[in-house]
PDB file of C-alpha atoms in Angstrom:
ATOM      1  CA  MET S   1      59.029 -26.749 -19.501  1.00  0.00           C
ATOM      2  CA  PRO S   2      58.249 -24.776 -16.218  1.00  0.00           C
ATOM      3  CA  ASN S   3      54.911 -21.789 -17.099  1.00  0.00           C
ATOM      4  CA  PRO S   4      57.235 -18.622 -17.703  1.00  0.00           C
ATOM      5  CA  TYR S   5      54.295 -16.364 -15.207  1.00  0.00           C
ATOM      6  CA  PHE S   6      51.961 -16.851 -12.240  1.00  0.00           C
ATOM      7  CA  SER S   7      48.806 -15.025 -11.833  1.00  0.00           C
ATOM      8  CA  PHE S   8      47.326 -13.884  -9.033  1.00  0.00           C
ATOM      9  CA  LYS S   9      44.071 -12.415  -8.091  1.00  0.00           C
ATOM     10  CA  GLN S  10      44.853  -8.777  -9.775  1.00  0.00           C
ATOM     11  CA  PHE S  11      47.824  -9.270 -11.189  1.00  0.00           C
ATOM     12  CA  THR S  12      50.075 -11.588 -13.187  1.00  0.00           C
ATOM     13  CA  VAL S  13      53.768 -11.324 -12.908  1.00  0.00           C
ATOM     14  CA  TYR S  14      56.176 -13.171 -15.781  1.00  0.00           C
ATOM     15  CA  HIS S  15      59.633 -14.191 -14.163  1.00  0.00           C
ATOM     16  CA  ASP S  16      61.156 -16.036 -17.071  1.00  0.00           C
ATOM     17  CA  ARG S  17      64.008 -13.519 -17.253  1.00  0.00           C
ATOM     18  CA  CYS S  18      65.035 -13.781 -13.513  1.00  0.00           C
ATOM     19  CA  ALA S  19      67.011 -15.904 -11.474  1.00  0.00           C
ATOM     20  CA  MET S  20      64.553 -15.640  -8.559  1.00  0.00           C
ATOM     21  CA  LYS S  21      60.889 -16.901  -9.821  1.00  0.00           C
ATOM     22  CA  VAL S  22      57.927 -16.369  -7.793  1.00  0.00           C
ATOM     23  CA  GLY S  23      57.759 -17.631  -4.697  1.00  0.00           C
ATOM     24  CA  THR S  24      56.739 -17.787  -1.075  1.00  0.00           C
ATOM     25  CA  ASP S  25      59.127 -15.604   0.825  1.00  0.00           C
ATOM     26  CA  GLY S  26      58.297 -12.279  -1.595  1.00  0.00           C
ATOM     27  CA  VAL S  27      54.713 -12.980  -1.203  1.00  0.00           C
ATOM     28  CA  LEU S  28      54.924 -13.405   2.609  1.00  0.00           C
ATOM     29  CA  LEU S  29      56.574 -10.019   2.485  1.00  0.00           C
ATOM     30  CA  GLY S  30      54.725  -8.339   0.464  1.00  0.00           C
ATOM     31  CA  ALA S  31      51.743  -9.935   2.709  1.00  0.00           C
ATOM     32  CA  TRP S  32      53.546  -8.969   6.046  1.00  0.00           C
ATOM     33  CA  THR S  33      54.909  -5.583   5.545  1.00  0.00           C
ATOM     34  CA  ASP S  34      53.546  -2.730   7.140  1.00  0.00           C
ATOM     35  CA  VAL S  35      51.902  -0.377   4.468  1.00  0.00           C
ATOM     36  CA  HIS S  36      48.842   1.394   6.613  1.00  0.00           C
ATOM     37  CA  SER S  37      50.480   4.794   6.267  1.00  0.00           C
ATOM     38  CA  ALA S  38      53.173   4.629   3.507  1.00  0.00           C
ATOM     39  CA  ARG S  39      53.855   7.465   1.304  1.00  0.00           C
ATOM     40  CA  CYS S  40      56.653   6.468  -0.275  1.00  0.00           C
ATOM     41  CA  VAL S  41      57.859   2.843  -0.611  1.00  0.00           C
ATOM     42  CA  LEU S  42      61.500   1.495  -1.919  1.00  0.00           C
ATOM     43  CA  ASP S  43      61.870  -2.684  -3.090  1.00  0.00           C
ATOM     44  CA  ILE S  44      65.264  -3.165  -2.805  1.00  0.00           C
ATOM     45  CA  GLY S  45      65.832  -6.331  -4.959  1.00  0.00           C
ATOM     46  CA  THR S  46      62.875  -6.154  -7.097  1.00  0.00           C
ATOM     47  CA  GLY S  47      63.606  -9.272  -9.232  1.00  0.00           C
ATOM     48  CA  THR S  48      59.987  -9.500 -10.625  1.00  0.00           C
ATOM     49  CA  GLY S  49      58.881  -6.387  -9.120  1.00  0.00           C
ATOM     50  CA  LEU S  50      56.112  -8.828  -7.256  1.00  0.00           C
ATOM     51  CA  ILE S  51      56.831  -7.287  -3.836  1.00  0.00           C
ATOM     52  CA  SER S  52      56.390  -3.633  -4.970  1.00  0.00           C
ATOM     53  CA  LEU S  53      52.651  -4.999  -6.857  1.00  0.00           C
ATOM     54  CA  MET S  54      51.513  -6.397  -3.686  1.00  0.00           C
ATOM     55  CA  LEU S  55      52.778  -3.780  -2.037  1.00  0.00           C
ATOM     56  CA  ALA S  56      50.747  -0.952  -4.190  1.00  0.00           C
ATOM     57  CA  GLN S  57      47.370  -3.593  -3.838  1.00  0.00           C
ATOM     58  CA  ARG S  58      47.452  -2.628  -0.497  1.00  0.00           C
ATOM     59  CA  CYS S  59      48.125   0.850   0.030  1.00  0.00           C
ATOM     60  CA  ASP S  60      48.125   4.374  -1.881  1.00  0.00           C
ATOM     61  CA  ALA S  61      52.599   5.223  -1.709  1.00  0.00           C
ATOM     62  CA  ARG S  62      54.399   6.062  -4.869  1.00  0.00           C
ATOM     63  CA  ILE S  63      56.801   2.944  -4.848  1.00  0.00           C
ATOM     64  CA  LYS S  64      60.792   2.972  -6.313  1.00  0.00           C
ATOM     65  CA  ALA S  65      61.658  -0.552  -7.497  1.00  0.00           C
ATOM     66  CA  ILE S  66      65.390  -1.474  -7.983  1.00  0.00           C
ATOM     67  CA  ASP S  67      67.596  -4.054  -9.259  1.00  0.00           C
ATOM     68  CA  ILE S  68      71.629  -4.561 -10.105  1.00  0.00           C
ATOM     69  CA  ASP S  69      70.189  -7.005 -12.933  1.00  0.00           C
ATOM     70  CA  ARG S  70      69.323  -5.406 -16.253  1.00  0.00           C
ATOM     71  CA  ASP S  71      67.059  -8.209 -17.428  1.00  0.00           C
ATOM     72  CA  ALA S  72      65.003  -8.714 -13.978  1.00  0.00           C
ATOM     73  CA  VAL S  73      64.778  -4.822 -14.311  1.00  0.00           C
ATOM     74  CA  GLU S  74      63.064  -5.081 -17.591  1.00  0.00           C
ATOM     75  CA  GLN S  75      61.211  -7.570 -17.006  1.00  0.00           C
ATOM     76  CA  ALA S  76      59.620  -6.201 -13.753  1.00  0.00           C
ATOM     77  CA  LYS S  77      58.955  -2.869 -15.827  1.00  0.00           C
ATOM     78  CA  GLY S  78      56.674  -5.162 -17.903  1.00  0.00           C
ATOM     79  CA  ASN S  79      54.860  -6.663 -15.089  1.00  0.00           C
ATOM     80  CA  ILE S  80      54.084  -3.473 -13.737  1.00  0.00           C
ATOM     81  CA  ALA S  81      53.331  -1.925 -16.819  1.00  0.00           C
ATOM     82  CA  ALA S  82      50.358  -4.556 -17.185  1.00  0.00           C
ATOM     83  CA  SER S  83      49.312  -4.041 -13.526  1.00  0.00           C
ATOM     84  CA  PRO S  84      46.590  -1.192 -12.160  1.00  0.00           C
ATOM     85  CA  TRP S  85      49.253   0.549 -10.365  1.00  0.00           C
ATOM     86  CA  LYS S  86      51.585   1.306 -13.269  1.00  0.00           C
ATOM     87  CA  ASP S  87      51.124   4.564 -12.727  1.00  0.00           C
ATOM     88  CA  ARG S  88      52.578   4.796  -8.836  1.00  0.00           C
ATOM     89  CA  ILE S  89      55.532   2.103  -9.245  1.00  0.00           C
ATOM     90  CA  GLU S  90      58.788   3.234 -11.139  1.00  0.00           C
ATOM     91  CA  VAL S  91      61.326   0.861 -11.642  1.00  0.00           C
ATOM     92  CA  GLU S  92      65.200   1.689 -11.894  1.00  0.00           C
ATOM     93  CA  LEU S  93      68.494  -0.472 -13.033  1.00  0.00           C
ATOM     94  CA  GLN S  94      70.502   1.212  -9.641  1.00  0.00           C
ATOM     95  CA  ASP S  95      72.687  -0.634  -7.081  1.00  0.00           C
ATOM     96  CA  VAL S  96      71.549   0.516  -4.046  1.00  0.00           C
ATOM     97  CA  CYS S  97      74.978   1.028  -2.573  1.00  0.00           C
ATOM     98  CA  ARG S  98      75.180   3.644  -4.903  1.00  0.00           C
ATOM     99  CA  TYR S  99      71.618   5.147  -4.847  1.00  0.00           C
ATOM    100  CA  SER S 100      71.373   8.520  -3.576  1.00  0.00           C
ATOM    101  CA  PRO S 101      67.387   9.512  -4.564  1.00  0.00           C
ATOM    102  CA  ASP S 102      66.413  13.722  -3.078  1.00  0.00           C
ATOM    103  CA  THR S 103      63.871  12.004  -0.815  1.00  0.00           C
ATOM    104  CA  ARG S 104      63.799   9.443   1.864  1.00  0.00           C
ATOM    105  CA  PHE S 105      61.417   6.787   2.316  1.00  0.00           C
ATOM    106  CA  ASP S 106      58.877   5.757   5.084  1.00  0.00           C
ATOM    107  CA  VAL S 107      58.693   2.182   4.026  1.00  0.00           C
ATOM    108  CA  ILE S 108      61.701   0.257   2.669  1.00  0.00           C
ATOM    109  CA  VAL S 109      61.559  -4.137   1.851  1.00  0.00           C
ATOM    110  CA  SER S 110      64.252  -6.649   0.762  1.00  0.00           C
ATOM    111  CA  ASN S 111      64.245 -10.170  -0.317  1.00  0.00           C
ATOM    112  CA  PRO S 112      67.890 -10.062  -0.303  1.00  0.00           C
ATOM    113  CA  PRO S 113      70.586 -12.437  -1.310  1.00  0.00           C
ATOM    114  CA  TYR S 114      71.284 -14.543   1.676  1.00  0.00           C
ATOM    115  CA  PHE S 115      73.442 -17.493   0.613  1.00  0.00           C
ATOM    116  CA  VAL S 116      77.352 -17.054   2.209  1.00  0.00           C
ATOM    117  CA  ASN S 117      80.414 -18.908   1.180  1.00  0.00           C
ATOM    118  CA  SER S 118      78.302 -21.496  -0.182  1.00  0.00           C
ATOM    119  CA  LEU S 119      78.770 -23.714  -3.709  1.00  0.00           C
ATOM    120  CA  LYS S 120      77.315 -21.562  -6.710  1.00  0.00           C
ATOM    121  CA  CYS S 121      76.035 -22.936  -9.531  1.00  0.00           C
ATOM    122  CA  PRO S 122      77.059 -21.802 -13.508  1.00  0.00           C
ATOM    123  CA  ASP S 123      74.376 -19.213 -13.951  1.00  0.00           C
ATOM    124  CA  GLU S 124      75.935 -15.906 -12.673  1.00  0.00           C
ATOM    125  CA  GLN S 125      72.626 -14.026 -12.951  1.00  0.00           C
ATOM    126  CA  ARG S 126      71.091 -16.358 -10.445  1.00  0.00           C
ATOM    127  CA  ASN S 127      74.213 -16.284  -8.291  1.00  0.00           C
ATOM    128  CA  THR S 128      73.988 -12.541  -7.806  1.00  0.00           C
ATOM    129  CA  ALA S 129      70.192 -12.748  -6.902  1.00  0.00           C
ATOM    130  CA  ARG S 130      70.894 -15.398  -4.557  1.00  0.00           C
ATOM    131  CA  HIS S 131      74.464 -15.352  -2.786  1.00  0.00           C
ATOM    132  CA  THR S 132      75.642 -11.837  -0.548  1.00  0.00           C
ATOM    133  CA  ASP S 133      78.797 -11.333  -2.868  1.00  0.00           C
ATOM    134  CA  ASN S 134      77.037  -8.683  -4.324  1.00  0.00           C
ATOM    135  CA  LEU S 135      74.831  -7.470  -1.070  1.00  0.00           C
ATOM    136  CA  ASP S 136      76.295  -8.412   2.073  1.00  0.00           C
ATOM    137  CA  PHE S 137      73.699  -7.879   5.105  1.00  0.00           C
ATOM    138  CA  GLU S 138      76.022  -5.232   6.113  1.00  0.00           C
ATOM    139  CA  ASN S 139      75.766  -3.281   2.570  1.00  0.00           C
ATOM    140  CA  LEU S 140      72.124  -3.744   2.905  1.00  0.00           C
ATOM    141  CA  VAL S 141      71.189  -2.366   6.482  1.00  0.00           C
ATOM    142  CA  ASP S 142      74.055   0.747   5.469  1.00  0.00           C
ATOM    143  CA  ALA S 143      71.918   2.094   2.444  1.00  0.00           C
ATOM    144  CA  VAL S 144      68.762   1.084   4.551  1.00  0.00           C
ATOM    145  CA  SER S 145      70.224   3.415   7.462  1.00  0.00           C
ATOM    146  CA  ARG S 146      71.097   6.117   4.768  1.00  0.00           C
ATOM    147  CA  LEU S 147      67.824   6.216   2.975  1.00  0.00           C
ATOM    148  CA  LEU S 148      64.961   5.273   5.597  1.00  0.00           C
ATOM    149  CA  HIS S 149      63.141   8.226   7.098  1.00  0.00           C
ATOM    150  CA  ALA S 150      63.034   9.029  10.596  1.00  0.00           C
ATOM    151  CA  GLU S 151      59.648   7.739  11.378  1.00  0.00           C
ATOM    152  CA  GLY S 152      60.441   4.643   8.863  1.00  0.00           C
ATOM    153  CA  THR S 153      60.287   0.982   8.822  1.00  0.00           C
ATOM    154  CA  PHE S 154      62.632  -1.365   7.265  1.00  0.00           C
ATOM    155  CA  SER S 155      61.162  -4.973   7.191  1.00  0.00           C
ATOM    156  CA  VAL S 156      63.215  -7.965   5.574  1.00  0.00           C
ATOM    157  CA  ILE S 157      62.551 -11.805   4.945  1.00  0.00           C
ATOM    158  CA  ILE S 158      65.961 -13.671   5.905  1.00  0.00           C
ATOM    159  CA  PRO S 159      66.899 -17.323   6.579  1.00  0.00           C
ATOM    160  CA  THR S 160      66.329 -18.063  10.611  1.00  0.00           C
ATOM    161  CA  ASP S 161      69.882 -18.784  10.603  1.00  0.00           C
ATOM    162  CA  GLY S 162      71.499 -15.432   9.440  1.00  0.00           C
ATOM    163  CA  MET S 163      68.864 -13.541  12.376  1.00  0.00           C
ATOM    164  CA  ASP S 164      71.867 -13.207  14.696  1.00  0.00           C
ATOM    165  CA  VAL S 165      74.185 -11.821  12.435  1.00  0.00           C
ATOM    166  CA  PHE S 166      71.349  -9.700  10.977  1.00  0.00           C
ATOM    167  CA  LEU S 167      70.155  -8.095  13.966  1.00  0.00           C
ATOM    168  CA  SER S 168      73.438  -6.669  15.508  1.00  0.00           C
ATOM    169  CA  THR S 169      74.919  -5.283  12.331  1.00  0.00           C
ATOM    170  CA  ALA S 170      71.162  -3.469  12.007  1.00  0.00           C
ATOM    171  CA  LEU S 171      71.693  -2.152  15.601  1.00  0.00           C
ATOM    172  CA  ARG S 172      74.836  -1.086  14.776  1.00  0.00           C
ATOM    173  CA  HIS S 173      73.694   0.863  12.128  1.00  0.00           C
ATOM    174  CA  GLY S 174      70.621   2.637  14.645  1.00  0.00           C
ATOM    175  CA  LEU S 175      68.041   0.432  13.542  1.00  0.00           C
ATOM    176  CA  HIS S 176      66.177  -1.756  16.161  1.00  0.00           C
ATOM    177  CA  LEU S 177      63.759  -4.416  15.625  1.00  0.00           C
ATOM    178  CA  SER S 178      60.317  -3.794  16.257  1.00  0.00           C
ATOM    179  CA  ARG S 179      58.723  -7.043  15.031  1.00  0.00           C
ATOM    180  CA  GLN S 180      59.277 -10.589  14.250  1.00  0.00           C
ATOM    181  CA  THR S 181      57.542 -13.400  12.876  1.00  0.00           C
ATOM    182  CA  LEU S 182      59.671 -16.963  12.640  1.00  0.00           C
ATOM    183  CA  VAL S 183      58.081 -19.059   9.507  1.00  0.00           C
ATOM    184  CA  HIS S 184      56.971 -22.809  10.003  1.00  0.00           C
ATOM    185  CA  THR S 185      56.571 -24.861   7.085  1.00  0.00           C
ATOM    186  CA  LYS S 186      54.224 -26.925   8.878  1.00  0.00           C
ATOM    187  CA  PRO S 187      53.336 -27.681  12.675  1.00  0.00           C
ATOM    188  CA  GLY S 188      56.465 -28.744  14.727  1.00  0.00           C
ATOM    189  CA  ALA S 189      58.793 -27.825  11.796  1.00  0.00           C
ATOM    190  CA  ILE S 190      61.797 -26.152  12.659  1.00  0.00           C
ATOM    191  CA  PRO S 191      61.117 -22.336  11.082  1.00  0.00           C
ATOM    192  CA  LYS S 192      63.827 -21.867   8.167  1.00  0.00           C
ATOM    193  CA  ARG S 193      62.847 -18.421   7.648  1.00  0.00           C
ATOM    194  CA  VAL S 194      62.125 -15.260   9.598  1.00  0.00           C
ATOM    195  CA  LEU S 195      60.497 -11.886   9.327  1.00  0.00           C
ATOM    196  CA  LEU S 196      61.934  -8.559  10.655  1.00  0.00           C
ATOM    197  CA  ALA S 197      60.997  -4.943  10.504  1.00  0.00           C
ATOM    198  CA  PHE S 198      63.012  -2.210  12.127  1.00  0.00           C
ATOM    199  CA  ARG S 199      62.781   1.461  13.310  1.00  0.00           C
ATOM    200  CA  ARG S 200      65.056   3.973  14.144  1.00  0.00           C
ATOM    201  CA  GLN S 201      63.547   4.363  17.768  1.00  0.00           C
ATOM    202  CA  PRO S 202      63.690   1.362  20.326  1.00  0.00           C
ATOM    203  CA  VAL S 203      60.201  -0.066  20.737  1.00  0.00           C
ATOM    204  CA  GLN S 204      58.325  -2.885  22.375  1.00  0.00           C
ATOM    205  CA  CYS S 205      58.948  -5.477  19.993  1.00  0.00           C
ATOM    206  CA  VAL S 206      56.066  -7.781  19.338  1.00  0.00           C
ATOM    207  CA  VAL S 207      57.374 -11.288  18.680  1.00  0.00           C
ATOM    208  CA  ASN S 208      54.479 -14.215  16.909  1.00  0.00           C
ATOM    209  CA  ASP S 209      55.107 -17.077  14.467  1.00  0.00           C
ATOM    210  CA  LEU S 210      53.107 -18.223  11.277  1.00  0.00           C
ATOM    211  CA  THR S 211      52.730 -22.156  10.169  1.00  0.00           C
ATOM    212  CA  ILE S 212      51.941 -22.455   6.474  1.00  0.00           C
ATOM    213  CA  GLU S 213      50.419 -25.368   6.630  1.00  0.00           C
ATOM    214  CA  LEU S 214      48.583 -27.515   8.782  1.00  0.00           C
ATOM    215  CA  SER S 215      49.199 -30.894   6.070  1.00  0.00           C
ATOM    216  CA  ARG S 216      49.607 -30.991   2.647  1.00  0.00           C
ATOM    217  CA  HIS S 217      47.634 -28.017   0.891  1.00  0.00           C
ATOM    218  CA  VAL S 218      45.990 -27.548   3.847  1.00  0.00           C
ATOM    219  CA  TYR S 219      46.714 -23.822   4.702  1.00  0.00           C
ATOM    220  CA  SER S 220      46.638 -22.366   8.142  1.00  0.00           C
ATOM    221  CA  ASP S 221      43.953 -19.923   9.019  1.00  0.00           C
ATOM    222  CA  GLU S 222      46.658 -17.481  10.130  1.00  0.00           C
ATOM    223  CA  TYR S 223      48.404 -17.809   6.536  1.00  0.00           C
ATOM    224  CA  THR S 224      45.417 -18.311   4.315  1.00  0.00           C
ATOM    225  CA  ALA S 225      43.976 -14.262   5.861  1.00  0.00           C
ATOM    226  CA  LEU S 226      47.401 -13.144   5.608  1.00  0.00           C
ATOM    227  CA  THR S 227      47.145 -13.985   1.161  1.00  0.00           C
ATOM    228  CA  LYS S 228      44.027 -14.723   0.494  1.00  0.00           C
ATOM    229  CA  ASP S 229      43.729 -10.961  -1.475  1.00  0.00           C
ATOM    230  CA  PHE S 230      46.539 -12.471  -3.674  1.00  0.00           C
ATOM    231  CA  TYR S 231      46.602 -15.819  -4.398  1.00  0.00           C
ATOM    232  CA  LEU S 232      43.469 -17.558  -6.765  1.00  0.00           C
ATOM    233  CA  LYS S 233      43.005 -20.605  -5.058  1.00  0.00           C
ATOM    234  CA  MET S 234      42.636 -18.835  -1.072  1.00  0.00           C
TER     235      MET S 234
END
């Protein structure tokens, strides 16, 4: 039976009630997102609360975590209540397309659904977490454009085969690419994921690559440096 939780150095994430379990995508985004001057963060589609917890470990910002799945929200609340940062993270059952807070966020993050027109499973909760029916790229970027502070940054992880569509969608909404990291599972592998960061003002984009493993369970120096504050065995 799968382990119902995943332990990190400073917190534990239970994920047995969530469609999407703790995985590399979320860890990458939580470790990669720039939060050096963050004051007010929004985590769209928080799921287990993993990314919010990682960002709370890395900065002193107040964090709002939202999701449309009631079970995920309840599990994220439990994970955050048991963490050292329970006073700075608030979890809400919210649809970001209808979300109208009083404030704007200087950092927005999302590990969004990304399957389009692909075969679905009988589990509706898992479909919501994985497929774009409830939150496609257009709706996500539209919400981000509405909620992002003028000087803010939006960071996301998506499959590389959706990058062109995502970039054109972001540009239509006045969001300009500022940072891009292609993620390779091993040397020479075609990247399946890309980390993207956007700002409202056009800037020189920083482009690089990240390789996770050099060989089986032998992690690259850059991946180790990125995640060593979180993984127990790094």
